[in-house]
Amino acid sequence: MNLTYLYRTIRFIIVIGAIVLGLLSCYYLSKVIYPFLIGLIIAFLINPLVDIFERKVRMPRALAAIIALIIIFALFAGLITLLIAEIVSGANYLSTVVPEHLDTLIEYIEKYFTAQILPIYDQLSSVFKKLDSGQQDTIISNIQNVGTRIGTTVGNFIQNLFGIIPNIIAWLPNAATVLIFSLLATFFICKDWYRLSRLGGRLLPEKAKKSSRSVFIDLKKALFGFIKAQLTLISITTVIILIGLLILRVDYAITIALVTGIVDIIPYLGTGAVFVPWIIYVAIGGNMGLAIGLGVLYIIVLVQRQIMEPKILSSNIGLDPLATLIALFVGFKLIGLLGLIVGPVTLVIISTLYRANVFHDLWGFIMGKEN
């Protein structure tokens, strides 16, 4: 056997084994150290703010990290408080308006049942009476089976729904523990960010250090660009919806716009999860003017999203729209809804590794070339 091909095969197996071992190690370690991974991600995101406080305001780095955490926590708490207050206010409004619309809906259903369902029932009843006893028994048996299946399905759903409640209650203490450890990890990582970076640099070979630095810079740019792109798209959607609802004179337009903007994060469903049921409900209630206005607003939101998303994503993270679409679909097929987030992130990582010549270096190692 040619020794060159043998050595290449061995090096290829080593590379594949190292990649598989690394992925498995990351997977199993992440189950144990995920609060610290969360802390690392938060520290990575707020480190520029900590640097500003340290260099521009001349603060000690520990104090800068604490203030940055307080600011971020206060912003999130303020947004959540504002959202909850708006939702409560909107709920109070709906509690006074919904009964009236519910009466209208019930009246519409009664009229539809009387005009459409009863004649069909009379026709089926006359046909049923003309059948012999065996056919009648078969139909009744099938109807009972369907009813039993529906009852079983509904019962299982309710049982599972109530079964989730104890799990949620049991999860709360664990969530509080994770939050505390994540915040502590964020503080210590932020405080010692550059010391930890230098320590990692000393542990890596020079070539790996150079590649890692390039990967880190590109990945940081891509991830911040991805976050910026999503926030930009959500902000544009929220503003358009708010303006449209104000023109349509819809009450609690701010609450609805904020909620719809947040729902826009959900892939596939997006703003349709709010607009489609709302349009149907308003149309059934007889307010066709508002239904048409909401339909036009929904179309405008969809069109602007389709036009703006490829441009904003490509300008912020440099991903090809087709590649992003493929990553979304593959991620969704492999791991469900979470894959809709993991897919583009994985594509960003692969693209970053490619630009940093990591694949080129691996191929050179497999082929036995000196770089």
XYZ file of C-alpha atoms in Angstrom:
371
model
C 0.000 0.000 0.000
C 1.207 3.512 -0.783
C 2.412 5.041 2.508
C 1.316 8.527 1.434
C -2.342 7.455 1.165
C -2.038 5.519 4.423
C -0.754 8.582 6.288
C -3.459 10.758 4.737
C -6.129 8.271 5.814
C -4.745 8.188 9.348
C -4.653 11.988 9.547
C -8.205 12.179 8.141
C -9.406 9.751 10.830
C -7.607 11.822 13.476
C -9.327 15.015 12.285
C -12.781 13.390 12.165
C -12.239 11.767 15.564
C -11.104 15.064 17.097
C -14.150 16.884 15.683
C -16.587 14.195 16.885
C -14.909 14.019 20.302
C -14.982 17.808 20.587
C -18.670 18.013 19.686
C -19.603 15.220 22.105
C -17.541 16.841 24.854
C -19.230 20.195 24.255
C -22.660 18.537 24.258
C -22.224 16.661 27.543
C -20.288 19.435 29.277
C -22.947 21.975 28.307
C -25.500 20.026 30.368
C -23.372 20.545 33.466
C -21.819 23.980 32.983
C -24.593 25.766 31.060
C -24.996 28.557 33.682
C -21.365 29.465 33.072
C -21.873 29.286 29.307
C -24.775 31.696 29.718
C -22.506 33.908 31.810
C -19.824 33.741 29.121
C -22.306 34.781 26.420
C -23.634 37.677 28.517
C -20.089 38.759 29.363
C -19.190 38.604 25.682
C -22.139 40.850 24.816
C -21.660 43.458 27.550
C -17.845 43.534 27.482
C -17.780 46.598 25.139
C -19.923 48.508 27.663
C -17.591 47.463 30.494
C -14.610 48.668 28.438
C -16.276 52.069 27.952
C -16.833 52.479 31.691
C -13.300 51.361 32.463
C -11.469 53.473 29.860
C -13.674 56.501 29.368
C -15.087 56.958 32.878
C -11.909 55.667 34.601
C -13.725 53.114 36.745
C -12.168 50.001 38.266
C -13.061 47.054 36.053
C -14.957 45.239 38.817
C -17.152 48.304 39.441
C -17.621 48.774 35.689
C -18.813 45.159 35.385
C -21.280 45.608 38.255
C -22.698 48.836 36.801
C -23.006 47.293 33.324
C -24.914 44.335 34.785
C -27.185 46.658 36.767
C -27.919 48.753 33.653
C -28.708 45.707 31.505
C -30.812 44.129 34.253
C -32.667 47.416 34.845
C -33.394 47.805 31.120
C -34.823 44.309 30.870
C -36.801 44.720 34.092
C -38.140 48.074 32.880
C -39.184 46.672 29.514
C -40.859 43.662 31.117
C -42.622 45.891 33.671
C -43.836 48.230 30.917
C -45.024 45.298 28.832
C -46.835 43.692 31.781
C -48.477 47.011 32.677
C -49.651 47.487 29.092
C -50.909 43.891 28.922
C -52.828 44.288 32.202
C -54.333 47.553 30.967
C -55.261 45.917 27.679
C -56.739 42.923 29.503
C -58.954 45.215 31.559
C -60.135 46.872 28.354
C -60.812 43.511 26.735
C -62.766 42.341 29.776
C -65.283 45.121 29.084
C -65.326 44.799 25.294
C -65.135 41.039 24.727
C -68.587 40.189 26.223
C -70.263 42.484 23.709
C -68.344 40.978 20.801
C -68.926 37.501 22.207
C -72.678 38.100 22.128
C -72.329 39.187 18.493
C -70.313 36.068 17.704
C -72.841 33.791 19.409
C -75.698 35.462 17.512
C -73.815 34.964 14.237
C -73.231 31.280 15.061
C -76.909 30.793 15.945
C -78.033 32.348 12.655
C -75.499 30.290 10.683
C -76.581 27.105 12.489
C -80.241 27.799 11.821
C -79.732 28.703 8.167
C -77.073 26.161 7.174
C -76.641 23.304 9.669
C -80.284 22.474 10.461
C -81.314 21.917 6.810
C -78.336 19.624 6.336
C -79.243 17.792 9.540
C -82.836 17.334 8.345
C -81.613 15.932 5.029
C -79.196 13.520 6.746
C -81.916 12.469 9.199
C -84.310 11.614 6.380
C -81.601 9.649 4.570
C -80.675 7.866 7.828
C -84.283 6.766 8.426
C -84.410 5.161 4.981
C -81.446 2.876 5.798
C -81.918 -0.648 7.181
C -81.155 -1.414 10.829
C -77.687 -2.875 10.116
C -76.502 0.238 8.305
C -77.939 2.446 11.044
C -76.092 0.428 13.704
C -72.838 0.739 11.743
C -73.176 4.519 11.439
C -74.042 4.884 15.133
C -71.086 2.670 16.095
C -68.680 4.762 13.975
C -70.017 8.000 15.469
C -69.538 6.588 18.981
C -65.983 5.531 18.127
C -65.190 9.012 16.839
C -66.681 10.561 19.970
C -64.654 8.197 22.167
C -61.434 9.084 20.331
C -62.138 12.797 20.602
C -62.910 12.460 24.304
C -59.734 10.429 24.885
C -57.632 12.951 22.968
C -59.102 15.904 24.847
C -58.703 14.087 28.158
C -55.055 13.259 27.444
C -54.402 16.856 26.404
C -55.924 18.238 29.606
C -54.054 15.653 31.681
C -50.750 16.547 30.039
C -51.503 20.260 30.401
C -52.093 19.958 34.120
C -49.114 17.622 34.387
C -46.875 20.423 33.114
C -47.826 22.720 36.018
C -45.909 20.748 38.722
C -42.896 20.621 36.408
C -43.021 24.408 35.970
C -43.309 24.925 39.733
C -40.399 22.536 40.323
C -38.391 24.345 37.634
C -38.646 27.755 39.317
C -36.056 27.102 42.086
C -33.681 25.649 39.492
C -34.219 28.710 37.273
C -33.421 31.014 40.201
C -30.239 29.045 40.935
C -29.190 29.167 37.273
C -29.867 32.921 37.171
C -27.726 33.567 40.263
C -24.822 31.448 39.029
C -25.058 32.985 35.545
C -24.917 36.528 36.958
C -21.972 35.655 39.208
C -20.181 33.983 36.302
C -20.858 37.036 34.123
C -19.348 39.336 36.741
C -16.164 37.300 37.244
C -15.667 36.698 33.511
C -16.153 40.404 32.742
C -13.825 41.427 35.561
C -11.042 39.078 34.393
C -11.840 39.133 30.666
C -8.409 40.139 29.420
C -6.529 38.051 31.995
C -8.502 34.985 30.896
C -7.853 35.900 27.254
C -4.090 36.078 27.894
C -4.221 32.776 29.771
C -5.981 31.120 26.861
C -3.451 32.643 24.476
C -0.541 31.138 26.434
C -2.110 27.684 26.312
C -2.544 27.698 22.518
C 0.180 27.242 19.901
C 1.044 30.323 17.851
C -0.707 29.104 14.686
C -3.831 28.051 16.602
C -3.736 31.392 18.440
C -3.690 33.301 15.151
C -6.586 31.260 13.706
C -8.561 31.544 16.951
C -8.127 35.305 17.017
C -9.376 35.573 13.436
C -12.334 33.264 14.168
C -13.191 35.230 17.330
C -13.140 38.592 15.562
C -15.259 37.375 12.618
C -17.653 35.491 14.879
C -18.065 38.506 17.146
C -18.813 40.708 14.151
C -21.263 38.178 12.684
C -23.137 37.496 15.927
C -23.438 41.164 16.844
C -24.539 41.795 13.276
C -27.159 39.035 13.543
C -28.539 40.492 16.792
C -28.491 43.992 15.320
C -30.295 42.768 12.187
C -33.046 41.054 14.210
C -33.528 44.071 16.471
C -33.671 46.324 13.411
C -36.293 44.139 11.715
C -38.386 43.892 14.886
C -38.174 47.661 15.420
C -39.264 48.387 11.841
C -42.173 45.955 12.159
C -43.246 47.450 15.507
C -43.153 51.026 14.196
C -45.141 50.146 11.041
C -47.766 48.291 13.091
C -48.009 51.144 15.590
C -48.499 53.732 12.849
C -51.088 51.537 11.123
C -53.042 50.903 14.329
C -53.025 54.609 15.172
C -54.404 55.388 11.704
C -57.092 52.723 12.207
C -57.857 54.234 15.639
C -57.364 50.930 17.456
C -57.300 51.172 21.248
C -54.103 50.178 23.066
C -52.109 50.429 19.864
C -48.794 50.579 21.772
C -49.495 47.318 23.621
C -50.578 45.501 20.473
C -47.623 46.824 18.476
C -45.105 45.786 21.156
C -46.606 42.310 21.545
C -46.775 41.801 17.771
C -43.191 43.011 17.389
C -42.034 40.461 19.969
C -44.106 37.713 18.333
C -42.362 38.592 15.052
C -39.315 36.767 16.453
C -41.178 33.448 16.095
C -40.213 31.888 12.755
C -42.913 30.963 10.219
C -45.745 32.337 12.392
C -44.435 35.838 13.049
C -46.990 38.637 12.996
C -49.544 36.293 11.434
C -50.039 34.662 14.842
C -51.649 37.941 15.950
C -53.121 39.379 12.748
C -54.825 36.336 11.197
C -57.039 35.411 14.209
C -57.693 39.101 14.838
C -58.822 39.735 11.252
C -61.095 36.669 11.290
C -62.618 37.683 14.618
C -63.248 41.276 13.524
C -64.752 40.109 10.213
C -67.126 37.701 11.982
C -68.074 40.513 14.366
C -69.249 42.532 11.377
C -66.623 45.310 11.431
C -65.488 44.810 7.833
C -63.808 48.222 7.640
C -61.413 47.370 10.475
C -60.895 43.856 9.084
C -59.897 45.252 5.678
C -57.604 47.821 7.341
C -55.905 45.132 9.425
C -55.549 42.958 6.320
C -53.858 45.778 4.407
C -51.568 46.485 7.384
C -50.659 42.788 7.621
C -49.794 42.672 3.904
C -47.624 45.786 4.285
C -45.773 44.194 7.217
C -45.216 40.966 5.272
C -43.978 42.751 2.162
C -41.572 45.018 4.045
C -40.245 42.009 5.981
C -39.554 40.056 2.790
C -37.891 43.062 1.152
C -35.877 44.290 4.135
C -34.765 41.001 5.722
C -32.321 39.820 3.005
C -30.795 43.288 2.703
C -30.411 43.852 6.446
C -29.049 40.352 7.098
C -26.602 40.492 4.200
C -25.390 43.966 5.174
C -24.927 43.071 8.853
C -23.555 39.525 8.768
C -22.742 38.935 5.112
C -24.807 35.742 4.744
C -26.326 34.770 1.431
C -30.156 34.742 1.673
C -30.408 31.305 -0.004
C -27.807 29.845 2.364
C -29.691 31.329 5.306
C -32.967 29.799 4.063
C -31.307 26.383 3.714
C -29.832 26.685 7.227
C -33.271 27.536 8.633
C -34.936 24.565 6.938
C -32.216 22.038 7.850
C -32.118 23.256 11.464
C -35.901 23.007 11.730
C -35.921 19.462 10.321
C -33.140 18.288 12.630
C -34.054 19.778 16.019
C -37.391 21.565 15.562
C -38.081 25.209 16.405
C -34.751 25.587 18.206
C -33.074 24.734 14.902
C -34.466 27.931 13.411
C -32.022 29.754 15.671
C -29.232 27.166 15.717
C -29.242 26.836 11.905
C -28.225 30.432 11.052
C -25.776 30.531 13.992
C -24.144 27.339 12.728
C -23.952 28.859 9.258
C -22.273 31.942 10.738
C -19.732 29.737 12.541
C -18.986 27.681 9.417
C -18.629 30.837 7.330
C -16.317 32.333 9.957
C -14.157 29.205 10.079
C -13.939 29.229 6.296
C -12.816 32.869 6.167
C -10.231 32.145 8.866
C -8.752 29.384 6.636
C -9.428 26.741 9.297
C -10.726 24.272 6.698
C -7.740 25.053 4.500
C -5.370 24.305 7.378
C -7.177 21.053 8.206
C -7.017 19.961 4.590
C -3.337 20.823 4.521
C -2.781 18.684 7.625
C -4.654 15.759 6.053
C -2.673 16.029 2.818
C 0.574 16.358 4.757
C 1.426 19.824 3.438
C 3.577 22.219 5.413
C 1.916 25.623 5.875
